[in-house]
Amino acid sequence: MSYADRARALRTLLGATMVAAMLALGGAGPADAEPKAARMPAKFAGAFVHWGAEGRERTLQAWEKWLNHKPSSVLGVDFYAQYTWEDYSKLSWVPAIWNKLNPDRNVVWSMPLTVKGTPLADVANGLHDAAFEAAARAIAENQPNAIIRLGWEMNLVDSPWFAKGQEADYIAAFRRVVGIFRRYSDGFKYDWCPGWGLQELAADLAYPGDDVVDYIGLDVYDFKYEGSPQERWETHYLKAPFGLEWQRDFAARRGKLMSYPEWGVGQFGDNPYFIQKMRDWLLQNKDQIAYAAYFDVDGQWPTQIDNNQFPQSQKLFRKLFGR
């Protein structure tokens, strides 16, 4: 037998052996080393993005294309109103812009529960129902299946609806506003979303009730803590009081899905380890998570991931969260 014939025979034998082994293992082979289930679902590739020339929708389309996800497959995140009660009616054009540019896009609306200087008790007692009705109407007309992230990060002291010492008023206000929104669309979902960690309030003291909450959210950023990236992940994110494991267990007890309306790297610097661990967490718990959205706008600290300011994190993020 020639060398070529022997080589062909060996390849044939090895091929048959590999097939038998694959069948014995349920069909697993080298091509399946990274199972299809490990690919990042579009529900984890949402983002809060810059406004852009026309609106956030155009920027989100570029984000979607950058990650090679199908058009309109990822969630957009936006913030409704902010400073005055008049904003609730005057900014009704913002949901309309999203709808005009892409009626197929669903949006997570971060909805303030009050404005600075107005106590939560006033909202709970119905003194600002008209403002919330205007907002609910505007969103329902344009995104009737939107996610309403109401009164988020209530455990942070600088929030106008900081709940410490007025937990009952926060709960009553949250419940009242959900009742208003439900009159305008039965397709809305409601996200109760603390900031991660202990912060200035034990978040569960302000939980408004299973009947008005669909998702248990958590905003998670790679903050500037001491220690290695590995130590910080374990101590300040995974196992921290009111961290990721707490959220997972609390949501499971309540029979709710989890969400991550804001997350990002950057305050500590270029940290691909944080990107990897967030991706791992999302996939490990994928059946218990409704959505995740990256905060791709530089705010109090830089978090934008697609502008080359964090090259290692950017490269890994695109690899892990793209298709």
Short mmCIF file of C-alpha atoms in Angstrom, two decimals:
data_model
loop_
_atom_site.label_atom_id
_atom_site.label_comp_id
_atom_site.label_asym_id
_atom_site.label_seq_id
_atom_site.Cartn_x
_atom_site.Cartn_y
_atom_site.Cartn_z
CA MET A 1 0.00 0.00 0.00
CA SER A 2 1.37 3.38 -0.97
CA TYR A 3 1.87 6.21 1.49
CA ALA A 4 -1.12 8.01 0.01
CA ASP A 5 -3.28 4.90 0.30
CA ARG A 6 -2.21 4.37 3.90
CA ALA A 7 -3.03 8.00 4.70
CA ARG A 8 -6.47 7.67 3.13
CA ALA A 9 -7.12 4.45 5.04
CA LEU A 10 -6.05 6.05 8.30
CA ARG A 11 -8.31 9.05 7.71
CA THR A 12 -11.19 6.69 6.97
CA LEU A 13 -10.54 4.71 10.16
CA LEU A 14 -10.20 7.84 12.26
CA GLY A 15 -13.36 9.25 10.71
CA ALA A 16 -15.32 6.11 11.58
CA THR A 17 -13.92 6.13 15.10
CA MET A 18 -14.84 9.78 15.58
CA VAL A 19 -18.37 9.19 14.30
CA ALA A 20 -18.82 6.32 16.74
CA ALA A 21 -17.51 8.42 19.58
CA MET A 22 -19.78 11.32 18.62
CA LEU A 23 -22.80 9.04 18.56
CA ALA A 24 -21.86 7.65 21.96
CA LEU A 25 -21.64 11.18 23.32
CA GLY A 26 -24.93 12.27 21.84
CA GLY A 27 -23.51 13.81 18.69
CA ALA A 28 -21.06 16.22 20.32
CA GLY A 29 -18.02 17.02 18.23
CA PRO A 30 -15.42 19.71 17.71
CA ALA A 31 -17.80 21.81 15.63
CA ASP A 32 -20.18 21.85 18.59
CA ALA A 33 -17.61 22.84 21.20
CA GLU A 34 -19.39 26.22 21.45
CA PRO A 35 -23.08 25.21 21.49
CA LYS A 36 -25.60 27.33 19.70
CA ALA A 37 -27.27 28.03 23.03
CA ALA A 38 -24.16 29.99 24.05
CA ARG A 39 -24.75 32.60 21.34
CA MET A 40 -25.97 35.86 22.80
CA PRO A 41 -29.73 36.29 22.38
CA ALA A 42 -30.90 39.65 21.08
CA LYS A 43 -32.75 40.24 24.35
CA PHE A 44 -29.36 40.75 26.02
CA ALA A 45 -28.03 43.20 23.42
CA GLY A 46 -30.26 46.19 24.13
CA ALA A 47 -28.78 49.62 24.82
CA PHE A 48 -29.26 53.18 25.91
CA VAL A 49 -27.54 55.17 23.16
CA HIS A 50 -26.84 58.76 22.15
CA TRP A 51 -29.67 60.80 20.67
CA GLY A 52 -27.98 61.29 17.31
CA ALA A 53 -29.08 63.56 14.46
CA GLU A 54 -32.71 62.39 14.42
CA GLY A 55 -33.23 60.36 17.58
CA ARG A 56 -31.93 57.39 19.52
CA GLU A 57 -33.51 54.95 17.06
CA ARG A 58 -30.95 55.78 14.36
CA THR A 59 -28.08 55.33 16.80
CA LEU A 60 -29.59 52.07 18.01
CA GLN A 61 -29.77 50.83 14.43
CA ALA A 62 -26.04 51.44 14.11
CA TRP A 63 -25.50 49.59 17.41
CA GLU A 64 -27.60 46.69 16.17
CA LYS A 65 -25.62 46.55 12.94
CA TRP A 66 -22.31 46.74 14.84
CA LEU A 67 -23.35 43.63 16.77
CA ASN A 68 -24.82 41.92 13.69
CA HIS A 69 -28.26 41.45 15.24
CA LYS A 70 -31.39 41.46 13.13
CA PRO A 71 -33.09 44.83 12.60
CA SER A 72 -35.49 45.81 15.39
CA SER A 73 -34.51 42.77 17.47
CA VAL A 74 -32.95 44.57 20.44
CA LEU A 75 -34.64 46.78 23.02
CA GLY A 76 -34.07 50.49 23.17
CA VAL A 77 -33.84 52.27 26.52
CA ASP A 78 -34.87 55.88 27.08
CA PHE A 79 -35.73 58.24 29.92
CA TYR A 80 -39.08 60.04 30.06
CA ALA A 81 -39.29 63.52 31.65
CA GLN A 82 -36.86 64.57 34.36
CA TYR A 83 -37.03 68.00 35.93
CA THR A 84 -40.57 69.40 36.00
CA TRP A 85 -44.14 68.13 36.01
CA GLU A 86 -44.69 69.93 32.73
CA ASP A 87 -42.18 67.55 31.12
CA TYR A 88 -44.68 64.71 31.41
CA SER A 89 -46.96 66.31 28.84
CA LYS A 90 -44.48 68.41 26.87
CA LEU A 91 -42.24 65.43 26.08
CA SER A 92 -44.97 63.31 24.53
CA TRP A 93 -43.19 63.80 21.19
CA VAL A 94 -40.25 61.60 22.30
CA PRO A 95 -42.11 58.26 22.11
CA ALA A 96 -43.57 59.50 18.83
CA ILE A 97 -40.08 60.01 17.38
CA TRP A 98 -39.16 56.42 18.23
CA ASN A 99 -42.37 55.22 16.56
CA LYS A 100 -41.95 57.41 13.49
CA LEU A 101 -38.42 56.17 12.86
CA ASN A 102 -39.25 52.52 13.62
CA PRO A 103 -42.71 51.32 14.68
CA ASP A 104 -41.29 47.82 15.22
CA ARG A 105 -38.93 48.86 18.00
CA ASN A 106 -39.95 48.24 21.59
CA VAL A 107 -38.63 50.58 24.27
CA VAL A 108 -37.87 50.46 27.98
CA TRP A 109 -39.14 53.75 29.40
CA SER A 110 -37.45 54.89 32.61
CA MET A 111 -40.27 56.80 34.28
CA PRO A 112 -39.59 59.18 37.20
CA LEU A 113 -41.87 58.61 40.15
CA THR A 114 -41.71 62.26 41.21
CA VAL A 115 -39.65 65.38 40.56
CA LYS A 116 -37.25 67.09 42.91
CA GLY A 117 -39.12 69.00 45.59
CA THR A 118 -42.34 66.99 45.39
CA PRO A 119 -42.76 64.39 48.15
CA LEU A 120 -43.76 60.88 47.20
CA ALA A 121 -46.83 61.24 49.41
CA ASP A 122 -48.24 63.78 46.95
CA VAL A 123 -47.93 61.26 44.12
CA ALA A 124 -49.43 58.52 46.29
CA ASN A 125 -52.38 60.81 47.07
CA GLY A 126 -53.09 61.52 43.41
CA LEU A 127 -51.99 65.14 43.19
CA HIS A 128 -50.07 64.50 39.96
CA ASP A 129 -52.26 61.93 38.24
CA ALA A 130 -52.70 64.18 35.19
CA ALA A 131 -48.95 64.22 34.53
CA PHE A 132 -48.71 60.44 34.60
CA GLU A 133 -51.83 60.11 32.46
CA ALA A 134 -50.18 62.29 29.80
CA ALA A 135 -47.07 60.14 29.84
CA ALA A 136 -49.02 56.88 29.79
CA ARG A 137 -51.11 58.08 26.87
CA ALA A 138 -48.06 59.15 24.83
CA ILE A 139 -46.25 55.87 25.38
CA ALA A 140 -49.32 53.70 24.81
CA GLU A 141 -50.00 55.38 21.48
CA ASN A 142 -46.49 54.62 20.26
CA GLN A 143 -45.13 51.62 22.20
CA PRO A 144 -48.17 49.83 23.67
CA ASN A 145 -45.98 46.89 24.75
CA ALA A 146 -43.30 49.02 26.36
CA ILE A 147 -41.51 48.17 29.59
CA ILE A 148 -42.08 50.85 32.21
CA ARG A 149 -39.11 51.10 34.58
CA LEU A 150 -40.85 53.12 37.23
CA GLY A 151 -39.03 54.88 40.07
CA TRP A 152 -35.73 53.09 39.42
CA GLU A 153 -32.75 53.18 41.80
CA MET A 154 -34.94 54.16 44.74
CA ASN A 155 -32.14 53.02 47.06
CA LEU A 156 -29.72 55.76 45.90
CA VAL A 157 -29.67 58.87 48.05
CA ASP A 158 -29.47 61.32 45.14
CA SER A 159 -32.67 60.02 43.55
CA PRO A 160 -35.65 62.42 43.79
CA TRP A 161 -37.72 59.39 44.86
CA PHE A 162 -35.18 58.05 47.35
CA ALA A 163 -37.32 55.74 49.47
CA LYS A 164 -35.44 55.62 52.77
CA GLY A 165 -37.70 56.76 55.58
CA GLN A 166 -40.68 56.94 53.20
CA GLU A 167 -40.89 53.36 51.99
CA ALA A 168 -44.68 53.26 52.42
CA ASP A 169 -45.10 56.41 50.31
CA TYR A 170 -42.81 55.01 47.61
CA ILE A 171 -44.82 51.79 47.48
CA ALA A 172 -48.15 53.63 47.39
CA ALA A 173 -46.92 56.00 44.67
CA PHE A 174 -45.55 53.13 42.56
CA ARG A 175 -48.81 51.23 42.83
CA ARG A 176 -50.91 54.28 41.98
CA VAL A 177 -48.89 55.08 38.85
CA VAL A 178 -49.03 51.47 37.64
CA GLY A 179 -52.82 51.69 37.99
CA ILE A 180 -52.82 54.78 35.77
CA PHE A 181 -50.63 53.19 33.11
CA ARG A 182 -52.75 50.06 33.02
CA ARG A 183 -55.74 52.11 31.94
CA TYR A 184 -53.91 53.05 28.75
CA SER A 185 -52.41 49.70 27.71
CA ASP A 186 -52.66 46.18 29.04
CA GLY A 187 -49.47 45.36 27.12
CA PHE A 188 -47.17 47.30 29.44
CA LYS A 189 -44.72 45.44 31.67
CA TYR A 190 -43.43 47.00 34.89
CA ASP A 191 -39.81 46.87 36.01
CA TRP A 192 -38.82 47.51 39.65
CA CYS A 193 -35.11 48.25 39.49
CA PRO A 194 -32.78 49.08 42.40
CA GLY A 195 -29.14 50.02 42.03
CA TRP A 196 -26.80 47.15 42.90
CA GLY A 197 -25.44 46.64 46.38
CA LEU A 198 -26.48 47.85 49.80
CA GLN A 199 -26.38 51.53 48.85
CA GLU A 200 -28.25 53.75 51.34
CA LEU A 201 -31.36 51.58 51.65
CA ALA A 202 -32.15 47.88 51.80
CA ALA A 203 -33.99 47.74 48.50
CA ASP A 204 -36.51 45.08 49.41
CA LEU A 205 -38.05 47.43 51.99
CA ALA A 206 -39.41 49.39 49.03
CA TYR A 207 -40.75 46.44 47.01
CA PRO A 208 -44.22 47.52 45.81
CA GLY A 209 -45.83 44.08 45.45
CA ASP A 210 -46.01 41.15 43.06
CA ASP A 211 -49.25 42.38 41.49
CA VAL A 212 -47.61 45.55 40.13
CA VAL A 213 -44.18 44.19 39.20
CA ASP A 214 -43.28 42.00 36.21
CA TYR A 215 -39.48 42.21 36.31
CA ILE A 216 -36.96 42.52 39.15
CA GLY A 217 -34.26 44.74 37.69
CA LEU A 218 -30.76 45.67 38.77
CA ASP A 219 -28.42 48.38 37.46
CA VAL A 220 -24.82 47.15 37.61
CA TYR A 221 -21.66 49.13 36.80
CA ASP A 222 -17.98 48.29 37.16
CA PHE A 223 -17.34 50.78 39.93
CA LYS A 224 -13.95 51.81 41.34
CA TYR A 225 -13.49 49.40 44.23
CA GLU A 226 -10.26 48.07 45.72
CA GLY A 227 -8.94 44.68 44.71
CA SER A 228 -8.36 42.73 41.52
CA PRO A 229 -11.11 42.47 38.89
CA GLN A 230 -11.80 38.94 40.16
CA GLU A 231 -12.04 40.05 43.78
CA ARG A 232 -14.26 43.00 42.92
CA TRP A 233 -16.62 40.79 40.91
CA GLU A 234 -17.06 38.33 43.76
CA THR A 235 -17.27 40.87 46.57
CA HIS A 236 -19.13 43.83 45.08
CA TYR A 237 -21.33 42.32 42.37
CA LEU A 238 -21.93 38.61 42.70
CA LYS A 239 -22.14 38.11 46.47
CA ALA A 240 -22.71 41.65 47.70
CA PRO A 241 -25.80 42.45 49.78
CA PHE A 242 -28.44 43.22 47.15
CA GLY A 243 -26.10 42.07 44.40
CA LEU A 244 -26.58 39.57 41.60
CA GLU A 245 -27.17 36.48 43.70
CA TRP A 246 -29.61 38.36 45.90
CA GLN A 247 -31.52 39.52 42.82
CA ARG A 248 -31.64 35.99 41.40
CA ASP A 249 -32.96 34.52 44.66
CA PHE A 250 -35.40 37.36 45.35
CA ALA A 251 -36.84 37.17 41.82
CA ALA A 252 -37.18 33.38 42.08
CA ARG A 253 -39.08 33.65 45.35
CA ARG A 254 -41.41 36.18 43.78
CA GLY A 255 -41.87 34.22 40.58
CA LYS A 256 -40.48 37.09 38.50
CA LEU A 257 -37.99 37.40 35.67
CA MET A 258 -34.84 39.46 36.17
CA SER A 259 -33.66 42.40 34.07
CA TYR A 260 -30.60 44.60 33.64
CA PRO A 261 -31.82 47.96 32.26
CA GLU A 262 -28.39 49.55 32.78
CA TRP A 263 -24.97 47.98 32.97
CA GLY A 264 -21.54 49.00 31.87
CA VAL A 265 -17.78 49.01 32.20
CA GLY A 266 -15.63 52.10 32.45
CA GLN A 267 -15.62 53.83 35.81
CA PHE A 268 -12.78 51.56 36.88
CA GLY A 269 -11.25 51.62 33.40
CA ASP A 270 -10.82 49.05 30.64
CA ASN A 271 -11.95 45.81 32.29
CA PRO A 272 -12.76 42.95 29.90
CA TYR A 273 -13.08 40.61 32.90
CA PHE A 274 -16.26 42.43 33.93
CA ILE A 275 -17.64 42.08 30.39
CA GLN A 276 -16.88 38.35 30.41
CA LYS A 277 -18.48 37.77 33.80
CA MET A 278 -21.62 39.71 32.94
CA ARG A 279 -21.96 37.69 29.76
CA ASP A 280 -21.48 34.46 31.70
CA TRP A 281 -24.07 35.50 34.28
CA LEU A 282 -26.61 36.37 31.61
CA LEU A 283 -26.21 33.07 29.82
CA GLN A 284 -26.17 31.02 33.02
CA ASN A 285 -29.51 32.56 33.96
CA LYS A 286 -30.90 33.18 30.49
CA ASP A 287 -34.27 31.54 31.12
CA GLN A 288 -34.82 33.70 34.19
CA ILE A 289 -33.89 37.03 32.54
CA ALA A 290 -36.24 39.17 30.45
CA TYR A 291 -33.67 41.55 28.96
CA ALA A 292 -30.40 43.43 29.43
CA ALA A 293 -29.29 46.78 28.04
CA TYR A 294 -25.81 48.27 27.93
CA PHE A 295 -25.44 51.94 28.92
CA ASP A 296 -23.62 53.12 25.80
CA VAL A 297 -23.56 56.80 26.75
CA ASP A 298 -20.93 58.47 28.89
CA GLY A 299 -22.66 59.90 31.94
CA GLN A 300 -21.25 60.45 35.44
CA TRP A 301 -18.40 58.24 34.31
CA PRO A 302 -17.47 56.89 30.89
CA THR A 303 -19.26 53.69 29.88
CA GLN A 304 -19.58 53.92 26.10
CA ILE A 305 -18.17 50.73 24.63
CA ASP A 306 -18.17 51.30 20.86
CA ASN A 307 -15.91 54.37 20.59
CA ASN A 308 -12.45 52.82 21.22
CA GLN A 309 -11.95 54.32 24.68
CA PHE A 310 -11.85 50.84 26.24
CA PRO A 311 -10.29 48.76 23.44
CA GLN A 312 -9.99 45.44 25.27
CA SER A 313 -13.53 45.60 26.65
CA GLN A 314 -14.86 46.76 23.30
CA LYS A 315 -13.28 43.88 21.40
CA LEU A 316 -14.58 41.30 23.85
CA PHE A 317 -18.03 42.87 24.09
CA ARG A 318 -18.49 42.77 20.34
CA LYS A 319 -17.31 39.17 20.23
CA LEU A 320 -19.54 38.01 23.09
CA PHE A 321 -22.66 40.08 22.46
CA GLY A 322 -22.63 40.02 18.66
CA ARG A 323 -23.98 37.33 16.39
#
